[in-house]
Amino acid sequence: MTAYIIRRLLYALPILIGVNALTFVLFFVVNSPDDMARMHLGSKRVTDAAIQSWKQDHGYDRPLLVNTAQQGAAVFTDTILFEKSIRLFLFDFGQSDSGRDIGHDISQRMWPSLAIAVPTLLIGLAVNITFALLLAFFRATYLDFWGVVLCVAMMSISGLFYIIGGQFLVGKVLNLVPISGYDTGVNAWKFIVLPMIVGVVGGIGSGTRWYRTLFLEEVHRDYVRSARAKGVSEHLVLFRHVLRNALIPILTGVVVVLPLLFIGSLLTESFFGIPGLGSYTIDAINSQDFAIVRAMVFLGAVLYILGLLLTDISYTIADPRVRLD
Amino acid sequence: MARNLTQRFPAFKVSRSRRSRFGWTLVLAVLVTLTGCTEQAWNDPYRAGESAKAVFYSSFSERPKHLDPARSYSSNEWAFISQVYEPPLQYHFLRRPYSLVPLTAADMPQIRYYAHDGSELNDQAPAADVAYTDYILRIQPGIRYQPHPALAVNTDGSPAYWPLSAGQTLRVNTLADFPLTGTRELVAADYIYQIKRLAFTANHSPVAGLMAGHIRGFADFAAESKAAYEQLVAKTGETRPWLDLRTIDMAGVEEIDRYTYRIRIEKKYPQFVFWLAMNFFAPMPWEAERFYQQPGLDEKNVNLHWYPIGTGPFMLTENNPNLRMVLVRNPNFHGERYPSDGPQDAREEGLLDDAGRPMPFIDRAVYSLENEAIPRWNKFLQGYYDNSGIGSDSFDQAVQFGSSGEASLTESMIEKGIRLSTAIETSVFYTGFNMLDPVVGGDSERARLLRQAIAIAMDFEEFISIFQNGRGEVAQSPLPPGIFGYRDGEQGVNPITHEWLNGVARRRGIEQAQQLLEKAGYAGGRDPQSGGPLILYYDTPAAGPDSKATLQWYRKQLAKLGIELVIRATDYNRFQDKMLTGTAQIFSWGWNADYPDPENFFFLLYGPNAKVESKGENAANFSNAEFDELFVRMKDLPNGEERQAVIDRMVGILREESPWLFGFFPKAFSLHHAWYKNAKPHLMANNTLKYKRVDGPVRAAAQQAWNRPVLWPVGLLLGLLVVSLIPAIRGFRARERSRAL
């Protein structure tokens, strides 16, 4: 398995280089360094000299991809692409274009993201699996039928509706928790409850339907028929046999998102005023802060690759028959 | 397993029962605590007991990027640093029109004019005779800086935190990690140091270019300090070494004595006095820059962009722009009293109730980050923010218009004791023609008539009604109310677009615009060359779905003349490029005044400021020799009849030439709760937090009354869940007994 992991990590390198290059190209197709300078210097009284000075200070006065003024390797290394990208591979995110330490920002902002995302994932998983098992248990009945209808209806509603509706109902009408905001330490709990409820409720429709499908697929397998033939009760069939055998696709969906929990949710964090990495990314896009955008895309790619690797490893734990060679 | 255990060990059963009782007791205790034992509302976003104190609660939606007074130039940043930094002058809180008064200065600056031969001139000397002007500023002695580690000293008088070792820097994450703080007296040299910081290119001050044209020796200092800095970087190998700007002289600034300094301005620039009320000219202790420039601190965001140091009434103690910003009363504040003089309406509104009382009135100000308008509005209604703007989504909920067009609050707002403040902003939102464009630009009669026709057709009264919820005033010239030169009533009417009828300015009928169009050679809006409709282009960065209605409105206005308006929507960067290269045709733009002087509006149309030619703020690239000449004359004149006459002529030229459709002056609507006092809007000053007073106990009581938790729906939901469990369990049992499917 060690060889497999090393191989997968090596595969990741060209992917990360590709992601980095693609981010670079996409960003600079839309924004030139002059645009970035204007954005950071403000809209009033910006002179050419100020733009040039800003670019020089932030290392954007070099050519983007190829420096024809240089010779040898410097043709490629003395460019914005190289200068701004190579340190990422050492996880040195440097400073944002507005002068802030990105690594410090990430280390501060990942905790609020995790504080929302982890309980939402765990409770959502428990709720969705429970409902899915219930529907699978009552399959081909009115309860199953209307349950699926409800799930489809819940899936069709925009996530924004859950957020605004949740804030209105729980925060404003019932006055149970703050509408938005955040606090540090133990005082954070009252700000986490509502986004968590919204996240769980908003995910019930799709989650339950997906797990129900997995369970129903398993329910018709031979081993289930054998278990029933042996007289095992229906709930034991579901909880002991079906659930365990449906774990691999569940793991695929869950483990892959585990590292991405750090990244947070753009919409939820923005509406609930959670100072996480989701709102950090959206702010950077709005303010054309390439340094942060580049760092967050890179981090997202790394975490996604890590998630896929963890998924593979988790297969071996969930199903001993699986071997990673 | 549990059944086996309880059968085998009865004590285990007892233990479970006890545990169950303990669990219920715990749940009850939590519920009792949450419902009754605390006075804090459940949905209170702040910590218990804070609401009744002298704390001001507000929000911010945009993360401040720079808190360095040399760099910061946006209102969301000035909202914070203006409470911390103190320039020598400030605006009087109550007087209108806006007027300057001393802040840290002992009195208003002495202004002395000198001729080319060095002889002193009198105040009335023509601008052409003035070679340079001296502004002599004397600050009050005894003013001290806020407690700050940069000013901390050891018992032997050496700086406590300079130089820092690498090990010390490693342990630092925020400014609070430095336990020692110190202070010192504010001196004239601190103001000089800051002016030098404006010139120092590494600070990227947005006003450096402007000041280089006014302050003597500014540009030379910039070049000299840049060269010295580059040498220092090469010598030390550090990325951001500290260059002691005191070692380089700037010809135009001089310390006369410990509390007096002089700024020498080239020629005559009467508007310079307004700059002395801006944060750019606030003092900076050199020790602060030396402290912050130490290696390793900037990488941890311990720098002037994060942690300001000033003499103002407040100091920034928490800078977490991702969550909240907290200002706390500066214990070293020199003291200032609430103004005792003001207009009669201020007295009637109770704005002089605190006259003569020492400020600030609040101990702490908490600004929470709110990215979205809906939660911000709801929290204001719950009493958790003391003031609020009004978004378009919530406008109808808050404001209603009477039969004569006056704005008032709705019943629901009045019931809560909410107050409304309105003020015409010192801003203008205009639609411009690119005067370099061959169709709409230039000074040909044909183009002029076309612009005038469009100026009539573009019904900004309708625009304000539809898109601004009535929050605006149609502009008849570039000058908004409150700025010298503005005329209202019949005198202020733009005769090209409006006529004065029955005491009201009415937009001219569309038939008059059609006549002008016909004279221009575009009868019925047809282009004689193509025979088809005249096609014009509107360039805009507003490409999103939200802008669709607005863009459609623009098309509709020109369609009234038979002209086809093609929308060229693009992103902001491309739009900027078009403006810089002069390829846009018709565009919309806005300007928010730096200071209350007509020069700050007319310079937007001054020829030498043309965007294409000189990258200036004249986005329309308008150039008119007479206007330019009048502008040069007007900017140096004192307010008076002569200046008014020049302004009237300038406005006349602009109306005739119509490089702008003057658009409208936005009207600011803001709401505040009854417990929030002295809430007079001031559109020029940003340092107004010190005037504000909050009645904490009233607020706490209101929050309690408005936010009682409603528990019965939760109970109902739980009840329904329990009831639904019964058929579910029955179904489960029946299912268990049935044959497998």
Short mmCIF file of C-alpha atoms in Angstrom, two decimals, chain A residues 29-32 35-36 38-41 43-48 50 53-58 95-101 104-105 108-109 136-141 164 167-168 170-185 187 189-191 219-220 228 233-236 239 267 269-276 279-280 283 287-289 292, chain B residues 34 40-47 63-66 71 73 173 201-207 209-210 226 230 240 275 298-301 303 305-306 319-324 369-372 374-376 378-379 381-382 385 397 571-574 576-577 580 591-595 600 603 615 617 706-711 713-714 728 731-733 735-736 740-741:
data_model
loop_
_atom_site.label_atom_id
_atom_site.label_comp_id
_atom_site.label_asym_id
_atom_site.label_seq_id
_atom_site.Cartn_x
_atom_site.Cartn_y
_atom_site.Cartn_z
CA VAL A 29 -7.05 36.31 -19.18
CA VAL A 30 -9.56 38.34 -17.19
CA ASN A 31 -7.19 40.57 -15.21
CA SER A 32 -3.96 42.18 -16.22
CA ASP A 35 -6.10 45.92 -13.49
CA MET A 36 -4.98 44.37 -10.23
CA ARG A 38 -5.91 49.72 -10.07
CA MET A 39 -8.17 47.54 -7.95
CA HIS A 40 -5.78 47.65 -5.01
CA LEU A 41 -4.89 51.30 -5.30
CA SER A 43 -10.52 54.22 -8.00
CA LYS A 44 -9.51 57.80 -7.16
CA ARG A 45 -6.41 59.64 -8.26
CA VAL A 46 -4.49 56.58 -9.46
CA THR A 47 -1.47 57.63 -11.50
CA ASP A 48 0.60 55.55 -13.91
CA ALA A 50 1.58 54.51 -8.71
CA SER A 53 5.33 51.16 -8.36
CA TRP A 54 2.64 48.77 -7.07
CA LYS A 55 3.47 46.21 -9.73
CA GLN A 56 7.16 46.45 -8.95
CA ASP A 57 6.60 46.01 -5.22
CA HIS A 58 4.34 43.01 -5.71
CA GLN A 95 1.49 37.49 1.16
CA SER A 96 -1.77 38.55 -0.38
CA ASP A 97 -1.74 41.39 -2.86
CA SER A 98 -3.08 43.63 -0.11
CA GLY A 99 -0.07 42.68 2.03
CA ARG A 100 -1.52 40.10 4.40
CA ASP A 101 0.07 36.81 5.33
CA HIS A 104 -1.71 33.08 8.81
CA ASP A 105 -5.13 33.94 7.39
CA GLN A 108 -7.08 31.46 11.47
CA ARG A 109 -10.01 30.99 9.14
CA ALA A 136 -35.67 1.28 2.47
CA PHE A 137 -37.37 -0.54 5.32
CA PHE A 138 -40.77 0.70 4.22
CA ARG A 139 -39.95 0.32 0.52
CA ALA A 140 -42.85 0.07 -1.92
CA THR A 141 -45.28 1.57 0.59
CA ILE A 164 -32.81 32.86 4.40
CA GLN A 167 -32.59 32.82 9.51
CA PHE A 168 -36.09 34.22 9.30
CA VAL A 170 -35.31 30.37 13.77
CA GLY A 171 -33.46 33.66 14.27
CA LYS A 172 -36.14 36.25 13.70
CA VAL A 173 -39.59 34.71 14.33
CA LEU A 174 -38.71 32.23 17.07
CA ASN A 175 -35.75 34.28 18.40
CA LEU A 176 -33.89 31.13 19.36
CA VAL A 177 -30.39 31.83 18.08
CA PRO A 178 -28.55 34.79 16.52
CA ILE A 179 -29.32 35.37 12.86
CA SER A 180 -25.67 35.66 11.95
CA GLY A 181 -22.26 36.28 13.45
CA TYR A 182 -19.56 34.30 15.14
CA ASP A 183 -17.58 34.21 18.34
CA THR A 184 -14.50 32.42 19.48
CA GLY A 185 -14.16 29.50 21.89
CA ASN A 187 -19.21 31.15 22.79
CA TRP A 189 -21.89 27.32 19.86
CA LYS A 190 -24.91 29.57 19.48
CA PHE A 191 -23.65 30.78 16.10
CA VAL A 219 -31.50 -5.17 -0.52
CA HIS A 220 -31.94 -7.23 -3.67
CA ARG A 228 -33.91 -13.58 5.19
CA SER A 233 -35.37 -10.09 11.11
CA GLU A 234 -35.78 -7.25 8.62
CA HIS A 235 -34.22 -4.60 10.79
CA LEU A 236 -31.19 -6.77 11.42
CA PHE A 239 -28.64 -2.54 9.93
CA LEU A 267 -22.80 30.78 0.55
CA GLU A 269 -20.32 31.55 5.45
CA SER A 270 -21.25 34.68 3.58
CA PHE A 271 -24.84 34.76 4.85
CA PHE A 272 -24.09 33.75 8.41
CA GLY A 273 -21.06 36.01 8.71
CA ILE A 274 -18.78 33.09 9.49
CA PRO A 275 -15.14 34.15 9.11
CA GLY A 276 -14.13 30.94 7.35
CA SER A 279 -15.84 33.80 2.54
CA TYR A 280 -12.07 34.35 2.32
CA ASP A 283 -13.66 38.10 -1.00
CA SER A 287 -11.09 42.08 -4.89
CA GLN A 288 -8.99 40.42 -7.63
CA ASP A 289 -6.41 39.24 -5.13
CA ILE A 292 -5.18 34.42 -2.38
CA LEU B 34 -31.52 29.49 28.80
CA GLN B 40 -29.80 37.95 27.79
CA ALA B 41 -32.01 37.15 24.81
CA TRP B 42 -31.25 33.81 23.20
CA ASN B 43 -30.53 35.37 19.84
CA ASP B 44 -28.28 38.08 21.25
CA PRO B 45 -25.08 37.90 19.19
CA TYR B 46 -23.07 39.66 21.89
CA ARG B 47 -21.81 38.48 25.23
CA ARG B 63 -13.14 44.26 4.76
CA PRO B 64 -10.88 47.28 5.25
CA LYS B 65 -7.63 46.67 3.40
CA HIS B 66 -5.44 49.47 4.63
CA ARG B 71 -2.54 54.72 2.01
CA TYR B 73 -8.57 56.35 0.78
CA ASN B 173 1.24 36.89 16.42
CA THR B 201 6.95 55.64 -2.96
CA ALA B 202 6.94 52.34 -1.04
CA ASN B 203 3.86 53.55 0.83
CA HIS B 204 1.81 53.87 -2.39
CA SER B 205 -0.07 56.88 -1.17
CA PRO B 206 -2.93 57.66 -3.55
CA VAL B 207 -2.42 61.38 -3.06
CA GLY B 209 0.81 62.38 -7.40
CA LEU B 210 -1.49 65.23 -6.43
CA LYS B 226 13.44 55.96 -3.21
CA GLU B 230 17.03 50.92 -2.74
CA ARG B 240 11.42 45.88 3.98
CA TRP B 275 -6.64 68.25 2.90
CA ASP B 298 4.93 42.32 8.56
CA GLU B 299 4.67 38.62 7.69
CA LYS B 300 2.39 38.27 10.71
CA ASN B 301 0.28 41.25 9.75
CA ASN B 303 2.01 46.49 10.63
CA HIS B 305 -2.21 48.45 7.84
CA TRP B 306 -3.54 46.43 10.77
CA ASN B 319 -8.76 44.04 14.25
CA ASN B 320 -10.35 40.92 12.86
CA PRO B 321 -11.76 42.11 9.55
CA ASN B 322 -13.18 38.63 8.99
CA LEU B 323 -15.35 38.95 12.05
CA ARG B 324 -15.36 42.26 13.89
CA LEU B 369 -18.90 41.88 9.61
CA GLU B 370 -22.16 41.44 7.72
CA ASN B 371 -21.67 40.45 4.12
CA GLU B 372 -25.36 40.21 3.32
CA ILE B 374 -30.87 40.55 4.89
CA PRO B 375 -29.23 39.44 8.17
CA ARG B 376 -27.93 42.97 8.71
CA ASN B 378 -33.02 41.80 10.60
CA LYS B 379 -30.44 42.33 13.33
CA LEU B 381 -34.81 45.38 13.69
CA GLN B 382 -33.98 43.12 16.63
CA TYR B 385 -27.34 47.22 15.58
CA GLN B 397 -40.89 48.00 4.88
CA ASP B 571 -16.29 43.47 -16.88
CA TYR B 572 -14.91 46.31 -14.82
CA ASN B 573 -11.35 45.87 -16.03
CA ARG B 574 -12.26 46.05 -19.71
CA GLN B 576 -11.56 50.77 -17.37
CA ASP B 577 -9.45 49.99 -20.42
CA LEU B 580 -8.43 54.91 -20.60
CA TRP B 591 -17.90 61.08 -7.96
CA ASN B 592 -17.85 61.38 -4.22
CA ALA B 593 -16.41 64.69 -3.06
CA ASP B 594 -13.12 64.81 -1.19
CA TYR B 595 -13.96 68.19 0.23
CA ASN B 600 -13.54 69.22 -6.43
CA PHE B 603 -11.95 69.45 -12.00
CA LYS B 615 -5.06 59.57 -17.09
CA GLU B 617 -10.43 62.15 -13.61
CA TRP B 706 -38.30 42.35 21.11
CA ASN B 707 -36.50 39.04 21.29
CA ARG B 708 -38.37 36.78 23.66
CA PRO B 709 -37.86 33.19 22.51
CA VAL B 710 -40.94 31.56 21.02
CA LEU B 711 -40.87 27.95 22.10
CA PRO B 713 -43.50 25.74 17.65
CA VAL B 714 -40.52 23.72 18.84
CA ALA B 728 -44.12 4.25 12.59
CA GLY B 731 -45.72 -0.14 10.85
CA PHE B 732 -42.29 -1.38 11.82
CA ARG B 733 -43.73 -4.25 13.83
CA ARG B 735 -43.39 -5.05 8.59
CA GLU B 736 -41.28 -7.30 10.76
CA ALA B 740 -40.17 -10.30 2.89
CA LEU B 741 -40.62 -8.57 -0.45
#
